[in-house]
Amino acid sequence: MFRQPTKIAAALVLALCAGTQAFAQLVGPRPKAEAARCDPSTFRVIVDVGHTPEVPGAISARGVEEYAFNLNLAKVIDGKLREAGFNKAHLLLARGPAIPSLVRRVAEANAMSADLLVSIHHDSVPEAFKAMWDFGGVQRAYSDRFKGHSIFVSADNPHYQASLAFGKMLGSRLKARGLQYTPHYKEAFMGSRRRILVDAETGVYRYDQLLILRTAHMPSVLLEAGSIVHRDEEVLMGSEEHQSQIAGAVTEAVEQFCALRPARTQRASTQR
Ligand SMILES: [Zn+2]
């Protein structure tokens, strides 16, 4: 009879402690706690360069291939990640025809048991929206109708929720820098390119069929950094300052994501 109340009291204390800890995790100083838990040197983020030199993707309003924009920005992002201590960051490049090179990129990414994949692209519009202008004596296709970035995730990725979480982190970091996403992918006039806007606050869309997002084994997002067929935005996308802004947003989002996934990161790092 004497021990019973003690047991109950001990159980109550334990329950209260557990409750207090859970509550502290909800309302406590999260940023500090998160920063302490992220070890960037053990976290591998893959920066995928969209397309190849042979099949370079979209052509800008001034005739520059998308691959060149993707490669430039991906290098700036990779550099910024390394500055932040993400020494295992990996720039994923491929050559050759579109689908085989894409399959090779995904296979390479999967073989590295990475924690996160970010695929870098620059956007165009369907042909019907394009008009012609003269640039440097050459007729070039352009469209000034849509501008802004967009972020895509696939519900078929085995880590859809984590992909979505990172997508939102990235979107909010871009937003914090005054950059706006393009809302046009949710419109009916996009036809087969219409997408579901999963998060209207941060500009994250679902694009389930995208091969790289669907077949990658790690949380994955695709960033269309901006439109290169928009004549003003093409100039912006070529500026080092703007590239640095985007790279800063990606790096901060990776830091936040890394901090929220400590257990998996540390376990995985010991197995590499
Ligand atoms: Zn592309």
PDB file of C-alpha atoms and ligand atoms in Angstrom:
ATOM      1  CA  MET A   1       0.000   0.000   0.000  1.00  0.00           C
ATOM      2  CA  PHE A   2       2.924   2.294   0.760  1.00  0.00           C
ATOM      3  CA  ARG A   3       4.736   1.668  -2.560  1.00  0.00           C
ATOM      4  CA  GLN A   4       1.716   2.084  -4.767  1.00  0.00           C
ATOM      5  CA  PRO A   5       1.359   5.901  -4.377  1.00  0.00           C
ATOM      6  CA  THR A   6       5.134   6.254  -4.932  1.00  0.00           C
ATOM      7  CA  LYS A   7       4.873   4.339  -8.174  1.00  0.00           C
ATOM      8  CA  ILE A   8       1.956   6.484  -9.242  1.00  0.00           C
ATOM      9  CA  ALA A   9       3.833   9.660  -8.308  1.00  0.00           C
ATOM     10  CA  ALA A  10       6.922   8.514 -10.242  1.00  0.00           C
ATOM     11  CA  ALA A  11       4.788   7.695 -13.247  1.00  0.00           C
ATOM     12  CA  LEU A  12       3.166  11.112 -13.013  1.00  0.00           C
ATOM     13  CA  VAL A  13       6.557  12.838 -12.850  1.00  0.00           C
ATOM     14  CA  LEU A  14       7.741  10.872 -15.900  1.00  0.00           C
ATOM     15  CA  ALA A  15       4.569  11.703 -17.792  1.00  0.00           C
ATOM     16  CA  LEU A  16       4.908  15.379 -16.899  1.00  0.00           C
ATOM     17  CA  CYS A  17       8.569  15.424 -17.959  1.00  0.00           C
ATOM     18  CA  ALA A  18       7.711  13.779 -21.255  1.00  0.00           C
ATOM     19  CA  GLY A  19       4.885  16.252 -21.713  1.00  0.00           C
ATOM     20  CA  THR A  20       7.136  19.196 -20.891  1.00  0.00           C
ATOM     21  CA  GLN A  21       9.763  17.992 -23.362  1.00  0.00           C
ATOM     22  CA  ALA A  22       7.172  17.541 -26.083  1.00  0.00           C
ATOM     23  CA  PHE A  23       5.790  20.982 -25.367  1.00  0.00           C
ATOM     24  CA  ALA A  24       9.268  22.532 -25.342  1.00  0.00           C
ATOM     25  CA  GLN A  25       9.887  20.979 -28.742  1.00  0.00           C
ATOM     26  CA  LEU A  26       6.734  22.635 -30.014  1.00  0.00           C
ATOM     27  CA  VAL A  27       7.174  26.106 -28.570  1.00  0.00           C
ATOM     28  CA  GLY A  28      10.883  26.227 -27.627  1.00  0.00           C
ATOM     29  CA  PRO A  29      13.663  28.122 -29.394  1.00  0.00           C
ATOM     30  CA  ARG A  30      13.628  25.886 -32.476  1.00  0.00           C
ATOM     31  CA  PRO A  31      16.187  27.667 -34.662  1.00  0.00           C
ATOM     32  CA  LYS A  32      18.996  27.276 -32.077  1.00  0.00           C
ATOM     33  CA  ALA A  33      18.105  23.657 -31.352  1.00  0.00           C
ATOM     34  CA  GLU A  34      17.920  22.900 -35.087  1.00  0.00           C
ATOM     35  CA  ALA A  35      21.231  24.570 -35.850  1.00  0.00           C
ATOM     36  CA  ALA A  36      22.893  22.496 -33.159  1.00  0.00           C
ATOM     37  CA  ARG A  37      21.576  19.258 -34.656  1.00  0.00           C
ATOM     38  CA  CYS A  38      22.594  19.829 -38.281  1.00  0.00           C
ATOM     39  CA  ASP A  39      26.063  18.578 -39.162  1.00  0.00           C
ATOM     40  CA  PRO A  40      26.498  19.769 -42.757  1.00  0.00           C
ATOM     41  CA  SER A  41      29.652  17.694 -43.245  1.00  0.00           C
ATOM     42  CA  THR A  42      27.601  14.483 -42.996  1.00  0.00           C
ATOM     43  CA  PHE A  43      24.703  15.653 -45.150  1.00  0.00           C
ATOM     44  CA  ARG A  44      24.898  14.931 -48.873  1.00  0.00           C
ATOM     45  CA  VAL A  45      22.888  17.194 -51.151  1.00  0.00           C
ATOM     46  CA  ILE A  46      22.931  16.563 -54.878  1.00  0.00           C
ATOM     47  CA  VAL A  47      22.612  19.571 -57.169  1.00  0.00           C
ATOM     48  CA  ASP A  48      21.369  18.200 -60.473  1.00  0.00           C
ATOM     49  CA  VAL A  49      22.076  20.229 -63.618  1.00  0.00           C
ATOM     50  CA  GLY A  50      19.029  19.927 -65.872  1.00  0.00           C
ATOM     51  CA  HIS A  51      19.581  18.673 -69.460  1.00  0.00           C
ATOM     52  CA  THR A  52      22.883  18.101 -71.290  1.00  0.00           C
ATOM     53  CA  PRO A  53      25.155  20.049 -73.667  1.00  0.00           C
ATOM     54  CA  GLU A  54      23.827  17.885 -76.519  1.00  0.00           C
ATOM     55  CA  VAL A  55      20.118  18.305 -75.632  1.00  0.00           C
ATOM     56  CA  PRO A  56      20.171  21.676 -73.857  1.00  0.00           C
ATOM     57  CA  GLY A  57      16.472  22.231 -73.030  1.00  0.00           C
ATOM     58  CA  ALA A  58      14.730  25.564 -73.683  1.00  0.00           C
ATOM     59  CA  ILE A  59      16.205  28.381 -75.785  1.00  0.00           C
ATOM     60  CA  SER A  60      16.153  31.857 -74.218  1.00  0.00           C
ATOM     61  CA  ALA A  61      14.673  35.016 -75.754  1.00  0.00           C
ATOM     62  CA  ARG A  62      18.223  35.898 -76.864  1.00  0.00           C
ATOM     63  CA  GLY A  63      19.146  32.462 -78.166  1.00  0.00           C
ATOM     64  CA  VAL A  64      21.066  31.070 -75.152  1.00  0.00           C
ATOM     65  CA  GLU A  65      20.572  27.410 -74.254  1.00  0.00           C
ATOM     66  CA  GLU A  66      18.914  26.527 -70.959  1.00  0.00           C
ATOM     67  CA  TYR A  67      21.735  24.114 -70.084  1.00  0.00           C
ATOM     68  CA  ALA A  68      24.156  27.068 -69.814  1.00  0.00           C
ATOM     69  CA  PHE A  69      21.841  28.840 -67.334  1.00  0.00           C
ATOM     70  CA  ASN A  70      21.339  25.605 -65.346  1.00  0.00           C
ATOM     71  CA  LEU A  71      25.081  24.897 -65.163  1.00  0.00           C
ATOM     72  CA  ASN A  72      25.938  28.471 -64.062  1.00  0.00           C
ATOM     73  CA  LEU A  73      23.326  28.575 -61.315  1.00  0.00           C
ATOM     74  CA  ALA A  74      24.050  25.022 -60.114  1.00  0.00           C
ATOM     75  CA  LYS A  75      27.744  25.915 -59.737  1.00  0.00           C
ATOM     76  CA  VAL A  76      26.879  28.998 -57.678  1.00  0.00           C
ATOM     77  CA  ILE A  77      24.553  26.889 -55.491  1.00  0.00           C
ATOM     78  CA  ASP A  78      27.226  24.193 -55.066  1.00  0.00           C
ATOM     79  CA  GLY A  79      29.762  26.859 -54.054  1.00  0.00           C
ATOM     80  CA  LYS A  80      27.388  28.433 -51.528  1.00  0.00           C
ATOM     81  CA  LEU A  81      26.595  25.021 -50.017  1.00  0.00           C
ATOM     82  CA  ARG A  82      30.320  24.270 -49.618  1.00  0.00           C
ATOM     83  CA  GLU A  83      30.867  27.683 -47.976  1.00  0.00           C
ATOM     84  CA  ALA A  84      28.176  26.652 -45.469  1.00  0.00           C
ATOM     85  CA  GLY A  85      30.048  23.404 -44.710  1.00  0.00           C
ATOM     86  CA  PHE A  86      28.142  21.013 -46.975  1.00  0.00           C
ATOM     87  CA  ASN A  87      31.386  19.446 -48.231  1.00  0.00           C
ATOM     88  CA  LYS A  88      29.616  16.356 -49.542  1.00  0.00           C
ATOM     89  CA  ALA A  89      27.522  18.456 -51.952  1.00  0.00           C
ATOM     90  CA  HIS A  90      27.681  16.918 -55.420  1.00  0.00           C
ATOM     91  CA  LEU A  91      27.128  18.574 -58.784  1.00  0.00           C
ATOM     92  CA  LEU A  92      25.353  16.033 -60.980  1.00  0.00           C
ATOM     93  CA  LEU A  93      26.181  16.382 -64.679  1.00  0.00           C
ATOM     94  CA  ALA A  94      25.539  14.207 -67.705  1.00  0.00           C
ATOM     95  CA  ARG A  95      26.073  14.212 -71.445  1.00  0.00           C
ATOM     96  CA  GLY A  96      24.127  12.803 -74.362  1.00  0.00           C
ATOM     97  CA  PRO A  97      20.496  12.251 -75.352  1.00  0.00           C
ATOM     98  CA  ALA A  98      17.725  13.346 -72.998  1.00  0.00           C
ATOM     99  CA  ILE A  99      16.199  10.180 -71.514  1.00  0.00           C
ATOM    100  CA  PRO A 100      19.349   7.995 -71.240  1.00  0.00           C
ATOM    101  CA  SER A 101      21.254  10.873 -69.617  1.00  0.00           C
ATOM    102  CA  LEU A 102      18.395  11.457 -67.199  1.00  0.00           C
ATOM    103  CA  VAL A 103      18.303   7.765 -66.278  1.00  0.00           C
ATOM    104  CA  ARG A 104      22.087   7.838 -65.701  1.00  0.00           C
ATOM    105  CA  ARG A 105      21.795  10.950 -63.493  1.00  0.00           C
ATOM    106  CA  VAL A 106      19.136   9.322 -61.312  1.00  0.00           C
ATOM    107  CA  ALA A 107      21.128   6.053 -61.083  1.00  0.00           C
ATOM    108  CA  GLU A 108      24.215   8.002 -60.033  1.00  0.00           C
ATOM    109  CA  ALA A 109      22.228   9.955 -57.439  1.00  0.00           C
ATOM    110  CA  ASN A 110      20.668   6.770 -56.039  1.00  0.00           C
ATOM    111  CA  ALA A 111      24.070   5.063 -55.801  1.00  0.00           C
ATOM    112  CA  MET A 112      25.329   7.883 -53.557  1.00  0.00           C
ATOM    113  CA  SER A 113      22.623   7.417 -50.885  1.00  0.00           C
ATOM    114  CA  ALA A 114      22.159  11.160 -50.740  1.00  0.00           C
ATOM    115  CA  ASP A 115      19.932  12.985 -48.273  1.00  0.00           C
ATOM    116  CA  LEU A 116      18.401  15.430 -50.757  1.00  0.00           C
ATOM    117  CA  LEU A 117      18.313  16.158 -54.486  1.00  0.00           C
ATOM    118  CA  VAL A 118      17.655  19.587 -56.002  1.00  0.00           C
ATOM    119  CA  SER A 119      17.293  19.683 -59.786  1.00  0.00           C
ATOM    120  CA  ILE A 120      18.031  23.056 -61.387  1.00  0.00           C
ATOM    121  CA  HIS A 121      16.158  24.232 -64.477  1.00  0.00           C
ATOM    122  CA  HIS A 122      15.051  27.443 -66.183  1.00  0.00           C
ATOM    123  CA  ASP A 123      11.570  27.808 -67.584  1.00  0.00           C
ATOM    124  CA  SER A 124       9.963  28.415 -70.955  1.00  0.00           C
ATOM    125  CA  VAL A 125       6.309  28.508 -72.066  1.00  0.00           C
ATOM    126  CA  PRO A 126       4.220  26.428 -74.501  1.00  0.00           C
ATOM    127  CA  GLU A 127       4.834  27.393 -78.147  1.00  0.00           C
ATOM    128  CA  ALA A 128       1.351  28.955 -78.456  1.00  0.00           C
ATOM    129  CA  PHE A 129       2.335  31.754 -76.048  1.00  0.00           C
ATOM    130  CA  LYS A 130       5.488  32.733 -77.928  1.00  0.00           C
ATOM    131  CA  ALA A 131       5.918  35.699 -80.269  1.00  0.00           C
ATOM    132  CA  MET A 132       8.925  36.667 -82.397  1.00  0.00           C
ATOM    133  CA  TRP A 133      11.328  39.591 -82.055  1.00  0.00           C
ATOM    134  CA  ASP A 134      14.570  40.633 -83.655  1.00  0.00           C
ATOM    135  CA  PHE A 135      17.630  40.253 -81.449  1.00  0.00           C
ATOM    136  CA  GLY A 136      21.047  40.885 -82.937  1.00  0.00           C
ATOM    137  CA  GLY A 137      19.645  40.510 -86.434  1.00  0.00           C
ATOM    138  CA  VAL A 138      18.110  37.108 -85.686  1.00  0.00           C
ATOM    139  CA  GLN A 139      14.412  36.331 -85.211  1.00  0.00           C
ATOM    140  CA  ARG A 140      13.997  34.830 -81.736  1.00  0.00           C
ATOM    141  CA  ALA A 141      10.957  33.414 -79.916  1.00  0.00           C
ATOM    142  CA  TYR A 142       9.985  35.009 -76.578  1.00  0.00           C
ATOM    143  CA  SER A 143       7.079  35.454 -74.176  1.00  0.00           C
ATOM    144  CA  ASP A 144       6.805  38.243 -71.609  1.00  0.00           C
ATOM    145  CA  ARG A 145       3.519  36.848 -70.281  1.00  0.00           C
ATOM    146  CA  PHE A 146       4.804  34.850 -67.288  1.00  0.00           C
ATOM    147  CA  LYS A 147       7.765  35.313 -65.011  1.00  0.00           C
ATOM    148  CA  GLY A 148       8.904  33.958 -61.662  1.00  0.00           C
ATOM    149  CA  HIS A 149      10.190  30.680 -60.277  1.00  0.00           C
ATOM    150  CA  SER A 150       8.282  27.476 -59.522  1.00  0.00           C
ATOM    151  CA  ILE A 151       9.014  24.422 -57.395  1.00  0.00           C
ATOM    152  CA  PHE A 152       7.877  20.885 -58.247  1.00  0.00           C
ATOM    153  CA  VAL A 153       7.589  17.688 -56.185  1.00  0.00           C
ATOM    154  CA  SER A 154       6.291  14.225 -57.085  1.00  0.00           C
ATOM    155  CA  ALA A 155       3.810  12.310 -54.934  1.00  0.00           C
ATOM    156  CA  ASP A 156       5.368   9.148 -56.425  1.00  0.00           C
ATOM    157  CA  ASN A 157       8.735   9.888 -54.790  1.00  0.00           C
ATOM    158  CA  PRO A 158       9.206   7.507 -51.813  1.00  0.00           C
ATOM    159  CA  HIS A 159       9.811  10.582 -49.619  1.00  0.00           C
ATOM    160  CA  TYR A 160       6.972  12.758 -50.862  1.00  0.00           C
ATOM    161  CA  GLN A 161       6.248  14.445 -47.517  1.00  0.00           C
ATOM    162  CA  ALA A 162       9.930  15.266 -46.978  1.00  0.00           C
ATOM    163  CA  SER A 163      10.194  16.519 -50.570  1.00  0.00           C
ATOM    164  CA  LEU A 164       7.164  18.744 -50.001  1.00  0.00           C
ATOM    165  CA  ALA A 165       8.596  19.989 -46.707  1.00  0.00           C
ATOM    166  CA  PHE A 166      11.852  20.972 -48.421  1.00  0.00           C
ATOM    167  CA  GLY A 167       9.922  22.541 -51.319  1.00  0.00           C
ATOM    168  CA  LYS A 168       8.052  24.752 -48.847  1.00  0.00           C
ATOM    169  CA  MET A 169      11.299  25.702 -47.070  1.00  0.00           C
ATOM    170  CA  LEU A 170      12.859  26.684 -50.380  1.00  0.00           C
ATOM    171  CA  GLY A 171       9.767  28.609 -51.471  1.00  0.00           C
ATOM    172  CA  SER A 172       9.636  30.558 -48.227  1.00  0.00           C
ATOM    173  CA  ARG A 173      13.363  31.440 -48.444  1.00  0.00           C
ATOM    174  CA  LEU A 174      12.889  32.708 -52.003  1.00  0.00           C
ATOM    175  CA  LYS A 175       9.828  34.644 -50.869  1.00  0.00           C
ATOM    176  CA  ALA A 176      11.807  36.185 -47.993  1.00  0.00           C
ATOM    177  CA  ARG A 177      14.139  37.632 -50.665  1.00  0.00           C
ATOM    178  CA  GLY A 178      11.211  39.272 -52.426  1.00  0.00           C
ATOM    179  CA  LEU A 179      11.094  36.702 -55.249  1.00  0.00           C
ATOM    180  CA  GLN A 180       7.661  35.677 -56.490  1.00  0.00           C
ATOM    181  CA  TYR A 181       6.625  32.321 -57.887  1.00  0.00           C
ATOM    182  CA  THR A 182       4.613  32.096 -61.073  1.00  0.00           C
ATOM    183  CA  PRO A 183       1.020  30.975 -60.500  1.00  0.00           C
ATOM    184  CA  HIS A 184       0.266  30.153 -64.150  1.00  0.00           C
ATOM    185  CA  TYR A 185       0.862  26.390 -63.887  1.00  0.00           C
ATOM    186  CA  LYS A 186      -2.440  26.020 -62.028  1.00  0.00           C
ATOM    187  CA  GLU A 187      -4.464  27.562 -64.868  1.00  0.00           C
ATOM    188  CA  ALA A 188      -6.618  25.491 -67.256  1.00  0.00           C
ATOM    189  CA  PHE A 189      -5.012  27.132 -70.303  1.00  0.00           C
ATOM    190  CA  MET A 190      -1.799  25.218 -69.521  1.00  0.00           C
ATOM    191  CA  GLY A 191      -3.534  22.066 -70.775  1.00  0.00           C
ATOM    192  CA  SER A 192      -1.326  18.999 -70.328  1.00  0.00           C
ATOM    193  CA  ARG A 193       1.223  21.156 -68.474  1.00  0.00           C
ATOM    194  CA  ARG A 194      -1.306  22.197 -65.834  1.00  0.00           C
ATOM    195  CA  ARG A 195      -0.192  21.234 -62.310  1.00  0.00           C
ATOM    196  CA  ILE A 196      -1.747  21.055 -58.852  1.00  0.00           C
ATOM    197  CA  LEU A 197      -0.585  23.938 -56.663  1.00  0.00           C
ATOM    198  CA  VAL A 198       0.079  22.093 -53.377  1.00  0.00           C
ATOM    199  CA  ASP A 199       1.132  25.160 -51.417  1.00  0.00           C
ATOM    200  CA  ALA A 200      -0.078  28.580 -52.532  1.00  0.00           C
ATOM    201  CA  GLU A 201       2.030  30.331 -49.871  1.00  0.00           C
ATOM    202  CA  THR A 202       5.399  29.117 -51.168  1.00  0.00           C
ATOM    203  CA  GLY A 203       4.659  28.115 -54.786  1.00  0.00           C
ATOM    204  CA  VAL A 204       5.101  24.332 -54.624  1.00  0.00           C
ATOM    205  CA  TYR A 205       3.402  22.321 -57.373  1.00  0.00           C
ATOM    206  CA  ARG A 206       2.912  18.575 -57.825  1.00  0.00           C
ATOM    207  CA  TYR A 207       4.403  17.065 -60.963  1.00  0.00           C
ATOM    208  CA  ASP A 208       4.126  13.363 -60.208  1.00  0.00           C
ATOM    209  CA  GLN A 209       5.335  12.042 -63.576  1.00  0.00           C
ATOM    210  CA  LEU A 210       8.690  13.857 -63.643  1.00  0.00           C
ATOM    211  CA  LEU A 211      11.210  11.056 -64.031  1.00  0.00           C
ATOM    212  CA  ILE A 212      13.949  12.493 -61.836  1.00  0.00           C
ATOM    213  CA  LEU A 213      11.582  13.246 -58.943  1.00  0.00           C
ATOM    214  CA  ARG A 214       9.669   9.977 -59.275  1.00  0.00           C
ATOM    215  CA  THR A 215      12.634   7.602 -59.520  1.00  0.00           C
ATOM    216  CA  ALA A 216      15.064   9.253 -57.095  1.00  0.00           C
ATOM    217  CA  HIS A 217      15.335   7.355 -53.803  1.00  0.00           C
ATOM    218  CA  MET A 218      15.834  10.493 -51.703  1.00  0.00           C
ATOM    219  CA  PRO A 219      13.654  13.583 -51.069  1.00  0.00           C
ATOM    220  CA  SER A 220      13.748  15.527 -54.329  1.00  0.00           C
ATOM    221  CA  VAL A 221      12.547  18.838 -55.722  1.00  0.00           C
ATOM    222  CA  LEU A 222      12.888  20.525 -59.084  1.00  0.00           C
ATOM    223  CA  LEU A 223      13.400  24.283 -59.181  1.00  0.00           C
ATOM    224  CA  GLU A 224      12.490  26.239 -62.289  1.00  0.00           C
ATOM    225  CA  ALA A 225      14.560  29.240 -61.232  1.00  0.00           C
ATOM    226  CA  GLY A 226      12.923  31.688 -63.631  1.00  0.00           C
ATOM    227  CA  SER A 227      11.752  32.173 -67.211  1.00  0.00           C
ATOM    228  CA  ILE A 228      14.465  32.626 -69.817  1.00  0.00           C
ATOM    229  CA  VAL A 229      11.966  33.306 -72.601  1.00  0.00           C
ATOM    230  CA  HIS A 230      10.782  36.394 -70.680  1.00  0.00           C
ATOM    231  CA  ARG A 231      13.034  39.150 -72.019  1.00  0.00           C
ATOM    232  CA  ASP A 232      13.559  40.988 -68.697  1.00  0.00           C
ATOM    233  CA  GLU A 233      13.784  37.883 -66.560  1.00  0.00           C
ATOM    234  CA  GLU A 234      16.383  36.369 -68.877  1.00  0.00           C
ATOM    235  CA  VAL A 235      18.673  39.331 -68.099  1.00  0.00           C
ATOM    236  CA  LEU A 236      17.957  38.930 -64.369  1.00  0.00           C
ATOM    237  CA  MET A 237      18.736  35.197 -64.445  1.00  0.00           C
ATOM    238  CA  GLY A 238      22.106  35.978 -66.009  1.00  0.00           C
ATOM    239  CA  SER A 239      23.141  38.361 -63.210  1.00  0.00           C
ATOM    240  CA  GLU A 240      25.568  37.124 -60.567  1.00  0.00           C
ATOM    241  CA  GLU A 241      23.693  39.000 -57.842  1.00  0.00           C
ATOM    242  CA  HIS A 242      20.439  37.214 -58.647  1.00  0.00           C
ATOM    243  CA  GLN A 243      22.156  33.828 -58.881  1.00  0.00           C
ATOM    244  CA  SER A 244      23.658  34.500 -55.468  1.00  0.00           C
ATOM    245  CA  GLN A 245      20.213  35.328 -54.053  1.00  0.00           C
ATOM    246  CA  ILE A 246      18.810  32.022 -55.291  1.00  0.00           C
ATOM    247  CA  ALA A 247      21.856  30.103 -54.064  1.00  0.00           C
ATOM    248  CA  GLY A 248      21.465  31.738 -50.648  1.00  0.00           C
ATOM    249  CA  ALA A 249      17.823  30.673 -50.498  1.00  0.00           C
ATOM    250  CA  VAL A 250      18.689  27.084 -51.473  1.00  0.00           C
ATOM    251  CA  THR A 251      21.492  26.916 -48.893  1.00  0.00           C
ATOM    252  CA  GLU A 252      19.315  28.231 -46.052  1.00  0.00           C
ATOM    253  CA  ALA A 253      16.551  25.780 -46.971  1.00  0.00           C
ATOM    254  CA  VAL A 254      19.075  22.897 -47.019  1.00  0.00           C
ATOM    255  CA  GLU A 255      20.360  23.969 -43.585  1.00  0.00           C
ATOM    256  CA  GLN A 256      16.804  23.987 -42.235  1.00  0.00           C
ATOM    257  CA  PHE A 257      16.007  20.617 -43.818  1.00  0.00           C
ATOM    258  CA  CYS A 258      19.261  19.055 -42.579  1.00  0.00           C
ATOM    259  CA  ALA A 259      18.504  20.237 -39.040  1.00  0.00           C
ATOM    260  CA  LEU A 260      15.091  18.610 -39.040  1.00  0.00           C
ATOM    261  CA  ARG A 261      16.404  15.180 -40.106  1.00  0.00           C
ATOM    262  CA  PRO A 262      19.295  14.546 -37.701  1.00  0.00           C
ATOM    263  CA  ALA A 263      18.786  10.879 -36.840  1.00  0.00           C
ATOM    264  CA  ARG A 264      18.594   9.673 -40.433  1.00  0.00           C
ATOM    265  CA  THR A 265      21.523  11.848 -41.477  1.00  0.00           C
ATOM    266  CA  GLN A 266      23.826  10.609 -38.755  1.00  0.00           C
ATOM    267  CA  ARG A 267      22.876   6.951 -39.279  1.00  0.00           C
ATOM    268  CA  ALA A 268      23.311   7.247 -43.021  1.00  0.00           C
ATOM    269  CA  SER A 269      26.645   9.012 -42.692  1.00  0.00           C
ATOM    270  CA  THR A 270      28.148   6.161 -40.687  1.00  0.00           C
ATOM    271  CA  GLN A 271      27.161   3.716 -43.404  1.00  0.00           C
ATOM    272  CA  ARG A 272      28.872   5.575 -46.218  1.00  0.00           C
TER     273      ARG A 272
HETATM  274 ZN    ZN B   1      14.613  22.287 -68.162  1.00  0.00          ZN
END
